PDB file of C-alpha atoms and ligand atoms in Angstrom:
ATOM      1  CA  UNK A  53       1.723  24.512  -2.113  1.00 97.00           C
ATOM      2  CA  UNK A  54       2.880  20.730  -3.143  1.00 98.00           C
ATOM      3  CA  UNK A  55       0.013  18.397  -2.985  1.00 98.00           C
ATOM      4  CA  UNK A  56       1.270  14.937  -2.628  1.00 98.00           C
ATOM      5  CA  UNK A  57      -1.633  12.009  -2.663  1.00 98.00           C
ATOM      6  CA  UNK A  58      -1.307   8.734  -1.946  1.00 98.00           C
ATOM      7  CA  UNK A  59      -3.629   6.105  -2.411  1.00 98.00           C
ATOM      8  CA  UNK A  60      -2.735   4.529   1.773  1.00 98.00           C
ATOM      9  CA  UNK A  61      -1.089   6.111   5.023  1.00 98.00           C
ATOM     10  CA  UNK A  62       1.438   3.848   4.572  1.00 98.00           C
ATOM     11  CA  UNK A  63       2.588   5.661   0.780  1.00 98.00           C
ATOM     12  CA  UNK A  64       2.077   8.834   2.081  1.00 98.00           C
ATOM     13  CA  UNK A  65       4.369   8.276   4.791  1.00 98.00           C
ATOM     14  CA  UNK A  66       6.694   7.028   2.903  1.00 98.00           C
ATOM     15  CA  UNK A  67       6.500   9.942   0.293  1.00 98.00           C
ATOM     16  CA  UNK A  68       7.263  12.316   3.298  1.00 98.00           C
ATOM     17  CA  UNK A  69      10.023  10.526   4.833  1.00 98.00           C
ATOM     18  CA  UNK A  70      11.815  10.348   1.496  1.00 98.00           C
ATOM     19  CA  UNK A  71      11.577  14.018   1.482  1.00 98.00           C
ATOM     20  CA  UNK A  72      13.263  14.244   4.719  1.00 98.00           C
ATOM     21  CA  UNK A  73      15.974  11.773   3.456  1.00 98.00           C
ATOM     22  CA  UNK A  74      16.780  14.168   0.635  1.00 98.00           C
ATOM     23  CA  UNK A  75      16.947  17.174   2.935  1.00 98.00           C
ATOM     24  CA  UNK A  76      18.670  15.396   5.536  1.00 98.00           C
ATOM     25  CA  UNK A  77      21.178  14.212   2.423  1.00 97.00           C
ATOM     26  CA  UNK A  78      21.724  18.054   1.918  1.00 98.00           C
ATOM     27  CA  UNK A  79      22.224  19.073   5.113  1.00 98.00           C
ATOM     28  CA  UNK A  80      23.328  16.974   7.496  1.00 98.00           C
ATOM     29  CA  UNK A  81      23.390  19.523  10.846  1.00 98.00           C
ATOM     30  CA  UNK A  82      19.323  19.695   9.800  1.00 98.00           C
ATOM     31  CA  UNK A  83      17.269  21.697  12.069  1.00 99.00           C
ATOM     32  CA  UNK A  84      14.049  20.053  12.217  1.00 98.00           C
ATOM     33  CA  UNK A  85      10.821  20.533  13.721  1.00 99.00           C
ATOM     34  CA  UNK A  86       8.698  18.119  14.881  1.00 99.00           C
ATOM     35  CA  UNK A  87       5.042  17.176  15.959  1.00 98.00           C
ATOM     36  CA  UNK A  88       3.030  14.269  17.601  1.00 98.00           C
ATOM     37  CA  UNK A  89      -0.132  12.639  17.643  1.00 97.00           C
ATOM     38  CA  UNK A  90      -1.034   9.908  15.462  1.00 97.00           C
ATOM     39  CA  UNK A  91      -0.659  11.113  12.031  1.00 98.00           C
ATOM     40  CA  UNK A  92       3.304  11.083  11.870  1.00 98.00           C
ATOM     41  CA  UNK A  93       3.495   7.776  13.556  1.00 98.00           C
ATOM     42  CA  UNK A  94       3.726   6.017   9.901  1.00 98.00           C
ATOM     43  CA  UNK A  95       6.679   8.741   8.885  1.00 99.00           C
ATOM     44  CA  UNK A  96       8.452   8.173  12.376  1.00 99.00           C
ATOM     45  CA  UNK A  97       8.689   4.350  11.352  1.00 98.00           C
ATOM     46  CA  UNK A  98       9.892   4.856   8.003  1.00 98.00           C
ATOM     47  CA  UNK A  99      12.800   6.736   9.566  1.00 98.00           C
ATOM     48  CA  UNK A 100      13.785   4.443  12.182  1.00 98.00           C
ATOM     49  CA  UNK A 101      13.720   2.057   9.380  1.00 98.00           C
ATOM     50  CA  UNK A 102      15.871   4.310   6.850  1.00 98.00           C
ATOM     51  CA  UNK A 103      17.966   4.930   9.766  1.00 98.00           C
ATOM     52  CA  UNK A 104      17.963   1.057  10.697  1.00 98.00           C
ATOM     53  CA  UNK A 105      18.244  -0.375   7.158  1.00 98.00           C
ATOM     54  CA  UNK A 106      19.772   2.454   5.190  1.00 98.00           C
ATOM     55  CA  UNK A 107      22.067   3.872   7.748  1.00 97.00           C
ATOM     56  CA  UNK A 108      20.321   7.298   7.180  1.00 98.00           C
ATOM     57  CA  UNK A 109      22.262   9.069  10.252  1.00 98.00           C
ATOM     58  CA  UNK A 110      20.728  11.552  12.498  1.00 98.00           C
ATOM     59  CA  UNK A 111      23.664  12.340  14.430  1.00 98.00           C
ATOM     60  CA  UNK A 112      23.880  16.342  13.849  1.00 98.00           C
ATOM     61  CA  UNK A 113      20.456  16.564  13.939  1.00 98.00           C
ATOM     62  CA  UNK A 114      18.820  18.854  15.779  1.00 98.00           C
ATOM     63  CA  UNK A 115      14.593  19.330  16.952  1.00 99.00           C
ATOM     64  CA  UNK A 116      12.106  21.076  18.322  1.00 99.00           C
ATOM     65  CA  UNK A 117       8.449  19.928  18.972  1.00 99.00           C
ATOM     66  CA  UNK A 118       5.813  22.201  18.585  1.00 98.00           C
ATOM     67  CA  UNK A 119       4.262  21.621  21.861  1.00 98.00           C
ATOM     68  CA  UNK A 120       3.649  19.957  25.200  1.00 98.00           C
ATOM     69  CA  UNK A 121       0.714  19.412  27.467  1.00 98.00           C
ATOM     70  CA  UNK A 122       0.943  21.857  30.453  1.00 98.00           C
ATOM     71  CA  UNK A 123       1.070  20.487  33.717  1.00 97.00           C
ATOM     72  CA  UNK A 124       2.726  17.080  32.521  1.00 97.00           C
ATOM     73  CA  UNK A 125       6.328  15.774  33.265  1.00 97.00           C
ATOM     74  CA  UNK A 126       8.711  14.152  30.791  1.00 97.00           C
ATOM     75  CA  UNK A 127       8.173  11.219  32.483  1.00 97.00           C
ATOM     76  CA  UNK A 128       4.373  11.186  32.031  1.00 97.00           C
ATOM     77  CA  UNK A 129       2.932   8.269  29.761  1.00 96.00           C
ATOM     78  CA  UNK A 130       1.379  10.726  27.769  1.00 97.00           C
ATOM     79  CA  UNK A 131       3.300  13.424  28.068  1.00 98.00           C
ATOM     80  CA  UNK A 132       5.008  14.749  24.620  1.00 98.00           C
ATOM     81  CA  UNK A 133       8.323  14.233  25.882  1.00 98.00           C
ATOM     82  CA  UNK A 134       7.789  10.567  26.307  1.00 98.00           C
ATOM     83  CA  UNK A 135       6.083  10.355  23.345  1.00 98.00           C
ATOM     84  CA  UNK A 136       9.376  11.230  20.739  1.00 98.00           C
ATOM     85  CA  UNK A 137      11.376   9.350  22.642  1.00 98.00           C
ATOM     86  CA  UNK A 138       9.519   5.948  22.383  1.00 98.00           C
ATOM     87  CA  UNK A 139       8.379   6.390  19.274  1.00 98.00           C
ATOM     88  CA  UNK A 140      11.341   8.575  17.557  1.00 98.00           C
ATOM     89  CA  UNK A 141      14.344   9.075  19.174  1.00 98.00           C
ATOM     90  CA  UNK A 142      15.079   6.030  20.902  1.00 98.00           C
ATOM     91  CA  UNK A 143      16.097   4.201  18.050  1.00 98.00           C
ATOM     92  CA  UNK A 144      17.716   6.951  15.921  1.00 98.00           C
ATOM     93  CA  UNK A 145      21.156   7.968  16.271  1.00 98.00           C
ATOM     94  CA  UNK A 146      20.468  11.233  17.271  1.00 98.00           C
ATOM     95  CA  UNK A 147      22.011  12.965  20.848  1.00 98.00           C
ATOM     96  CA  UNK A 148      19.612  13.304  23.445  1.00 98.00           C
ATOM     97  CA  UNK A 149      20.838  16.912  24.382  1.00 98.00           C
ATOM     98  CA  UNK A 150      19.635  17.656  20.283  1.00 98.00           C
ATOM     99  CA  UNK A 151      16.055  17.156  21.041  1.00 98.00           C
ATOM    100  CA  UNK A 152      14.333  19.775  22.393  1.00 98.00           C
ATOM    101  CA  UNK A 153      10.535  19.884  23.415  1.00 98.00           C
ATOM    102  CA  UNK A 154       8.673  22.250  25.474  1.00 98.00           C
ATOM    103  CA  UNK A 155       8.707  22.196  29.473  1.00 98.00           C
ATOM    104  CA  UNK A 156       5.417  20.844  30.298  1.00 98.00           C
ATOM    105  CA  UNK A 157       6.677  21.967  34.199  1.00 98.00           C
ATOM    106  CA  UNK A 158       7.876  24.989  33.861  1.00 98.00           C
ATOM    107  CA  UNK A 159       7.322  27.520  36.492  1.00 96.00           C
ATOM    108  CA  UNK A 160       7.909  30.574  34.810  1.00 98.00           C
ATOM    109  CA  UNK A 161       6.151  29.966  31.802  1.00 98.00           C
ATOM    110  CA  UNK A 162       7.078  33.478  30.067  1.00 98.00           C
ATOM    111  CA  UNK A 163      10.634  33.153  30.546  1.00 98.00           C
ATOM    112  CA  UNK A 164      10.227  29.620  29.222  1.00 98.00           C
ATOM    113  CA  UNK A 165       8.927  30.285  26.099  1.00 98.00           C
ATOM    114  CA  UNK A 166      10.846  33.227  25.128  1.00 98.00           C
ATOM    115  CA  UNK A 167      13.633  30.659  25.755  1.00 98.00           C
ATOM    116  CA  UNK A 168      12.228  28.255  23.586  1.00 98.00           C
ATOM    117  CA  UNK A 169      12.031  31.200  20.475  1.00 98.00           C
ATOM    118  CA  UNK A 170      15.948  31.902  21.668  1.00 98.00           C
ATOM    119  CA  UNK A 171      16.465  28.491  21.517  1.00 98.00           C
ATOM    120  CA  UNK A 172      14.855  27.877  17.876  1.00 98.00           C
ATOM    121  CA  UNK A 173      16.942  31.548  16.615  1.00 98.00           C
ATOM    122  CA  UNK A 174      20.173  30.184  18.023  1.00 98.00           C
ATOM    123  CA  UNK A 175      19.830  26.730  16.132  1.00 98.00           C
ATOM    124  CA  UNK A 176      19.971  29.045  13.126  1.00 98.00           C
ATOM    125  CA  UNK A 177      16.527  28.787  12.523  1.00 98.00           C
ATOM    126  CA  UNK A 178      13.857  25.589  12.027  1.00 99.00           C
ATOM    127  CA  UNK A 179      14.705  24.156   8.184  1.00 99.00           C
ATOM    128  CA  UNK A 180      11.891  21.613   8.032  1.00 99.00           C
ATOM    129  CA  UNK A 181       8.935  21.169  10.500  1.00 99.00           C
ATOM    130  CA  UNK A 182       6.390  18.330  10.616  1.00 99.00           C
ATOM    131  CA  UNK A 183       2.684  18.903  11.019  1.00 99.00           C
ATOM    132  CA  UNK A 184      -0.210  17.789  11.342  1.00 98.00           C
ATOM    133  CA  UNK A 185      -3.644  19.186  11.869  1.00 98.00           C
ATOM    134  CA  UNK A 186      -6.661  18.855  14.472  1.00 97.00           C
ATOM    135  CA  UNK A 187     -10.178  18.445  13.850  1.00 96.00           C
ATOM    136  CA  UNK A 188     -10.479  21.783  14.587  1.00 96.00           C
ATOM    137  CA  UNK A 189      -8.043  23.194  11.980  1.00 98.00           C
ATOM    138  CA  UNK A 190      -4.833  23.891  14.488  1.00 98.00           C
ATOM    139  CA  UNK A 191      -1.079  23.338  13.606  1.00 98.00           C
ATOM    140  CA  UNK A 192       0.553  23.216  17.249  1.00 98.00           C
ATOM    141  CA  UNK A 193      -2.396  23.984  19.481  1.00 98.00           C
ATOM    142  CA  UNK A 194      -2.927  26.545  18.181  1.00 98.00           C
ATOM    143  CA  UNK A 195      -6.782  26.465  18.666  1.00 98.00           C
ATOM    144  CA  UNK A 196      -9.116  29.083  16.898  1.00 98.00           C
ATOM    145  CA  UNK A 197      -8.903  32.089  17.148  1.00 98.00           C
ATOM    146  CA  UNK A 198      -5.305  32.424  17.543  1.00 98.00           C
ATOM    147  CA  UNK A 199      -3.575  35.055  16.162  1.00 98.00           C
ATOM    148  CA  UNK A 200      -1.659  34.209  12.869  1.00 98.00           C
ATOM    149  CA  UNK A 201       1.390  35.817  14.640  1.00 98.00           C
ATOM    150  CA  UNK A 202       0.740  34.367  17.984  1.00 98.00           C
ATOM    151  CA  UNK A 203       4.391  33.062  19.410  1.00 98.00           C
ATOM    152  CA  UNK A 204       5.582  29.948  22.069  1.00 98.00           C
ATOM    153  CA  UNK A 205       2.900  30.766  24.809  1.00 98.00           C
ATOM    154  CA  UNK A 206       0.412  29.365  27.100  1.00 98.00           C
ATOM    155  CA  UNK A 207      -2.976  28.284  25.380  1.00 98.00           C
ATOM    156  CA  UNK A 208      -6.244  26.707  26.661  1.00 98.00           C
ATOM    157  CA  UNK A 209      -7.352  23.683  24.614  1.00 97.00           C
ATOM    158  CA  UNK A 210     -10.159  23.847  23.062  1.00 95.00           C
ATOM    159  CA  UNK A 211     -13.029  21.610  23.999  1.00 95.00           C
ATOM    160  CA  UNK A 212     -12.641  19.653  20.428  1.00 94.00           C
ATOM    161  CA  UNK A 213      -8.902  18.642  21.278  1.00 95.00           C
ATOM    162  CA  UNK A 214      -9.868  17.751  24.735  1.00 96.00           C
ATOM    163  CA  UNK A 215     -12.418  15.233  23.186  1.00 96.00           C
ATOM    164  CA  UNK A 216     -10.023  14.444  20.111  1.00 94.00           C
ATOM    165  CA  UNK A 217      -7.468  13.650  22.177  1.00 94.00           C
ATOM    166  CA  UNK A 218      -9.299  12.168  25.774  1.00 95.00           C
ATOM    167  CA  UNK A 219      -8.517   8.747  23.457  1.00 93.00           C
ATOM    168  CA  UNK A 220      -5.394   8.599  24.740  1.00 93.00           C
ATOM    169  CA  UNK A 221      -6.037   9.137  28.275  1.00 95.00           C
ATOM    170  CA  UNK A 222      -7.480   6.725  30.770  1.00 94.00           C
ATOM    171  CA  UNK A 223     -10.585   9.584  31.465  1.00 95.00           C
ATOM    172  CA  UNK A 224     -10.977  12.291  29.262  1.00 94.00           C
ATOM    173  CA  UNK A 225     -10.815  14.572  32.742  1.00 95.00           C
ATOM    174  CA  UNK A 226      -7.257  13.567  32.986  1.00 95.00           C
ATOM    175  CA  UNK A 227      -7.085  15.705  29.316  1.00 96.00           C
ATOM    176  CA  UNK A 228      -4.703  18.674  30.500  1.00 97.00           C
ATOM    177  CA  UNK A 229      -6.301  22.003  29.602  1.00 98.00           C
ATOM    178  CA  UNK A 230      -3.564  24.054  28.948  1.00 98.00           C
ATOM    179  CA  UNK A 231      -0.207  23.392  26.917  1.00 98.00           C
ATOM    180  CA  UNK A 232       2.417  25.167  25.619  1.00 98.00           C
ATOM    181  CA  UNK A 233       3.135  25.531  21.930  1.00 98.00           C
ATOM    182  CA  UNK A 234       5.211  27.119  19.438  1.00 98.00           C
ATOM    183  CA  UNK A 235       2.766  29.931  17.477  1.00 98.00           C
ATOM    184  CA  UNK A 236       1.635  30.583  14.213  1.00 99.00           C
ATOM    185  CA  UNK A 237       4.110  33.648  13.909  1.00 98.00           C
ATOM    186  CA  UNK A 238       6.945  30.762  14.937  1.00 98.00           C
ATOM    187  CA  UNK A 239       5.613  28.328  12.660  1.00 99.00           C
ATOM    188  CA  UNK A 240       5.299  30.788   9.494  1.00 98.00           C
ATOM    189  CA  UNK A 241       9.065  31.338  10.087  1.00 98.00           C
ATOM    190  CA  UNK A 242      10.422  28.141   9.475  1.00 98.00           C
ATOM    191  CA  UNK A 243      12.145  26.926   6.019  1.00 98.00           C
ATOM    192  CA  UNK A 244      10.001  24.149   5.210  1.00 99.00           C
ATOM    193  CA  UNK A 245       7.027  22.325   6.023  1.00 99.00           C
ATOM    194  CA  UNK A 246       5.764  19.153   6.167  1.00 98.00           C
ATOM    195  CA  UNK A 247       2.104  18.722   6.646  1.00 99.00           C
ATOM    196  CA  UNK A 248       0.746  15.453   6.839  1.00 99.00           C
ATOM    197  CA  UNK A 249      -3.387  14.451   6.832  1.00 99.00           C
ATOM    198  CA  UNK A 250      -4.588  11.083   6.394  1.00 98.00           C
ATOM    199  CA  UNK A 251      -8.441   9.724   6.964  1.00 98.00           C
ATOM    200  CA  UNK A 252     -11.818  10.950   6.064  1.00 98.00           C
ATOM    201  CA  UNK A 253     -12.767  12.669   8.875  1.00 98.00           C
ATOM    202  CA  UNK A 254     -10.098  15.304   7.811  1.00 98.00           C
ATOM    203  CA  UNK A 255     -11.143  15.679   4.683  1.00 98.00           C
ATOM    204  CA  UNK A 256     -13.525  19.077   5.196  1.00 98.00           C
ATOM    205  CA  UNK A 257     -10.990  20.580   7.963  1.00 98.00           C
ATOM    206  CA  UNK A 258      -8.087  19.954   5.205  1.00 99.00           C
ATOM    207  CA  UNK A 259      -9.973  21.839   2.257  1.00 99.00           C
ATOM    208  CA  UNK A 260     -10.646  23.940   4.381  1.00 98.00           C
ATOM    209  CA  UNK A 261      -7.232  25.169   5.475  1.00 99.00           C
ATOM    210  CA  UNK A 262      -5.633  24.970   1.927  1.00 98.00           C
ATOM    211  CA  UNK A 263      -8.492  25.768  -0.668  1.00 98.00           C
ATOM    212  CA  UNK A 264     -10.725  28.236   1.666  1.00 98.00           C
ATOM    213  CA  UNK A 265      -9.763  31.852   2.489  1.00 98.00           C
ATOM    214  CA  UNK A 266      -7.333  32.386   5.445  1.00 98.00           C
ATOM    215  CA  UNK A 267      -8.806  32.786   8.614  1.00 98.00           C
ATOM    216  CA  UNK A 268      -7.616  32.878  12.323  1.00 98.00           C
ATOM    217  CA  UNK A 269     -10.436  30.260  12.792  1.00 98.00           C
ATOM    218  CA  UNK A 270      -8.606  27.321  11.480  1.00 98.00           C
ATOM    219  CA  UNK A 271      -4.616  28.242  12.513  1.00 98.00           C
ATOM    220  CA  UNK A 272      -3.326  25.780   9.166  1.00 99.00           C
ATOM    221  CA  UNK A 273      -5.104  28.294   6.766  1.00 99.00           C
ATOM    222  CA  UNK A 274      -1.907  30.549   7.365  1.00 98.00           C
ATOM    223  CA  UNK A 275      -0.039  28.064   5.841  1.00 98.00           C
ATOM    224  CA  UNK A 276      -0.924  29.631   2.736  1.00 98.00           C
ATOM    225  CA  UNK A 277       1.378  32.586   3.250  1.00 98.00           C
ATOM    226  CA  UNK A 278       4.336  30.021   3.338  1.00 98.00           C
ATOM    227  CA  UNK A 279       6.320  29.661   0.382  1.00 98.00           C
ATOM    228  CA  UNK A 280       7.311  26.158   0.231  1.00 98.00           C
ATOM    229  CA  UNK A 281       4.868  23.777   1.948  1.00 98.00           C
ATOM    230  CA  UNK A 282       4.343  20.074   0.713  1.00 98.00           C
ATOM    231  CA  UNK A 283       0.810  18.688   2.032  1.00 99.00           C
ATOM    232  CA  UNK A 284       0.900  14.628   1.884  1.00 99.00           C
ATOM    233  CA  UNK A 285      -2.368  13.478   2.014  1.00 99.00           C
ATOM    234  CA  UNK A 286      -3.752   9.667   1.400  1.00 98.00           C
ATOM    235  CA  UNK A 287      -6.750   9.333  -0.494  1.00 98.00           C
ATOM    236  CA  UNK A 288      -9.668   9.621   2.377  1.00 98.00           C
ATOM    237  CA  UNK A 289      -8.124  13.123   3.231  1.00 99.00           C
ATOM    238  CA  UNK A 290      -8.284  14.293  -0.054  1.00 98.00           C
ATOM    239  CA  UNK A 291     -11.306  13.369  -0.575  1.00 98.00           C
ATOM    240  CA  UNK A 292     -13.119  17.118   0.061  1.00 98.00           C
ATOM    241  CA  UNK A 293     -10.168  19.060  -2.192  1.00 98.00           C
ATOM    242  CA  UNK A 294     -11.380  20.728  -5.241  1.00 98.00           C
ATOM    243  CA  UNK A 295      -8.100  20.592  -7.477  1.00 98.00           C
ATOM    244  CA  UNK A 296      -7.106  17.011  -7.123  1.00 98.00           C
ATOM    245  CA  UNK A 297      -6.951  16.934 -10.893  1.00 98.00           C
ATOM    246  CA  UNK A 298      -4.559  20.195 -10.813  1.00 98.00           C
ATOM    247  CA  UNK A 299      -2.384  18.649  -8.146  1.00 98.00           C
ATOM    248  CA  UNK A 300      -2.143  15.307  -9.615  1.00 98.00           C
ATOM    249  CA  UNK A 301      -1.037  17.097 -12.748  1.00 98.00           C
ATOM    250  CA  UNK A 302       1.975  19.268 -10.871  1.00 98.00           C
ATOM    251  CA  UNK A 303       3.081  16.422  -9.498  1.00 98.00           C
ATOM    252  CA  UNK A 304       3.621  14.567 -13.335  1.00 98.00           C
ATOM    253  CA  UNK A 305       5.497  17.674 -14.181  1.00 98.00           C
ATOM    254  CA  UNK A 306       7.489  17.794 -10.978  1.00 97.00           C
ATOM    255  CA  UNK A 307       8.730  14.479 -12.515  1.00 96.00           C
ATOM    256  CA  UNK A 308       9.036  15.782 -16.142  1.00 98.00           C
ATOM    257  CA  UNK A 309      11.355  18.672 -15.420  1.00 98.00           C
ATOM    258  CA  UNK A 310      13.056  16.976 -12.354  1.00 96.00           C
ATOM    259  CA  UNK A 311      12.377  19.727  -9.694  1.00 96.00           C
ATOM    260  CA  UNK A 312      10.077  20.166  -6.748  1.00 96.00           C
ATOM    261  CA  UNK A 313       7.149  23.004  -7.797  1.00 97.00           C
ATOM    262  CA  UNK A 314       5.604  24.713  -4.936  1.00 96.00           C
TER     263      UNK A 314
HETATM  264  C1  LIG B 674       0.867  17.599  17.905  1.00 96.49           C
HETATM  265  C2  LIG B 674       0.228  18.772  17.315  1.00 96.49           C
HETATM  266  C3  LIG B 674      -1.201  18.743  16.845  1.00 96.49           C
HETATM  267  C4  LIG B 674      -1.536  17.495  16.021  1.00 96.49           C
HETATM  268  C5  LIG B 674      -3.009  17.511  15.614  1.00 96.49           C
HETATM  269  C6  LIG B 674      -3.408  16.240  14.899  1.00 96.49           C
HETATM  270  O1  LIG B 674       2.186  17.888  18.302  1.00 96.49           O
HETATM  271  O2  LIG B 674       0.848  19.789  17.242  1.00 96.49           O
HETATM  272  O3  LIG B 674      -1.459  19.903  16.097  1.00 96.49           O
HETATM  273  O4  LIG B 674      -0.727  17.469  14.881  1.00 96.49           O
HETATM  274  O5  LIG B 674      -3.802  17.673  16.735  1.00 96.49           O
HETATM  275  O6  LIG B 674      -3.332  15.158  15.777  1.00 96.49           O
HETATM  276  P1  LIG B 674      -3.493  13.658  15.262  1.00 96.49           P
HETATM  277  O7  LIG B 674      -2.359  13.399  14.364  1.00 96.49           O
HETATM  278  O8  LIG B 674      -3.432  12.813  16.517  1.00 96.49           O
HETATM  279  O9  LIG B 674      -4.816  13.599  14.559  1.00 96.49           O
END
């Protein structure tokens, strides 16, 4: 694993995006993968602004988001539809019909998700997906417990994300319970990743997931069986890691011998 630290959100962000630039510079058609919440927000605007000011294009671009609340329509406020769209997509270049999230109102939720995996195969495959993760150690929503080759399917939220994310909603009883997501197994397949952790109150989680032994308990652990995964963190999320000195030190040579060491 890559650990990038920043001193602010606002570097780390920036760090990320830049690495999306360069992939996006090497392949234009890029599958990517995408997430929500608040911790991409600050990479999101550093890409409308690349696209805006640097006429970084996103026009053969294609996505997929890991998940959607259950139960909620595109059109919803809070819905994860809505969500890329105001704060992504509406002020890229990219086509509409490219940007793929889960059905949130999908009656037959089995054939849906299969779909969805058909979906992500026929794209050729995800080349670099965006994460973040929740209090309680998930990528997707993928809450504990979930099997580290779980696929798109139906999952409960746990009663941590209800309360993590009830912020967001007028009443925390108008948290959905269920939502669809894209698994672990789905997740572990991918090219690339992306995961992004900013603030103190990550901190434990975050060593957790990439310094403690894997566990189904917290679902980012697995990302330690993926090959090439760069973890941008700002200071206050670092804080808990063990081998800051080690990754500071990778990241000097990255720069000495001008490649990226995972
Ligand atoms: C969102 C997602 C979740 C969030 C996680 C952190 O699409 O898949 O795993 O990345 O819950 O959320 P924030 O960034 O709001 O702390």
């Amino acid at each position: 694993m890559r650990v990038i630290i920043r001193k602010t959100y606002e570097e780390m962000s920036k760090e990320a995006a830049a690495l999306v630039k360069k992939r996006l510079q090497q392949k234009p058609n890029l599958v990517l993968g995408l997430a929500t919440g608040s911790t991409p927000l600050g990479l999101y605007r550093e890409l409308i602004r690349l696209h805006q000011e640097e006429n970084l294009s996103f026009k053969n671009v294609r996505t997929f988001n890991l998940d959607e609340y259950y139960g909620l329509a595109p059109t919803h406020q809070q819905s994860y539809r809505y969500f890329m769209d105001t704060n992504l997509f509406n002020h890229l270049d990219i086509d509409k019909k490219n940007t793929r999230v889960p059905d949130g109102m999908a009656a037959d939720v089995e054939a849906f998700c299969l779909a969805y995996e058909e979906a992500i195969r026929r794209s050729g495959g995800i080349d670099l997906q965006v994460l973040g993760i929740g209090g309680d150690g998930h990528i997707g929503f993928n809450e504990p417990g979930s099997s580290l080759a779980s696929r798109t399917r139906l999952v409960a939220l746990d009663e941590q994300t209800i309360n993590d994310n009830a912020r967001f909603f007028a009443r925390k009883e108008d948290v959905p319970r269920f939502a669809i997501t894209m698994g672990v197994g789905t997740v572990l397949e991918v090219r690339e990743i992306i995961l992004l952790v900013n603030g103190a109150k990550k901190a434990e989680i975050l060593a957790r997931a990439i310094e403690g032994p894997v566990t189904s308990l917290i679902s980012a652990s697995a990302l330690q069986f993926h090959q090439r995964v760069s973890v941008f963190l700002d200071e206050p999320a670092a804080s808990a890691l063990k081998r800051v000195a080690y990754y500071r030190f990778s990241e000097e040579a990255e720069k000495k011998i001008g490649r990226e060491i995972f």
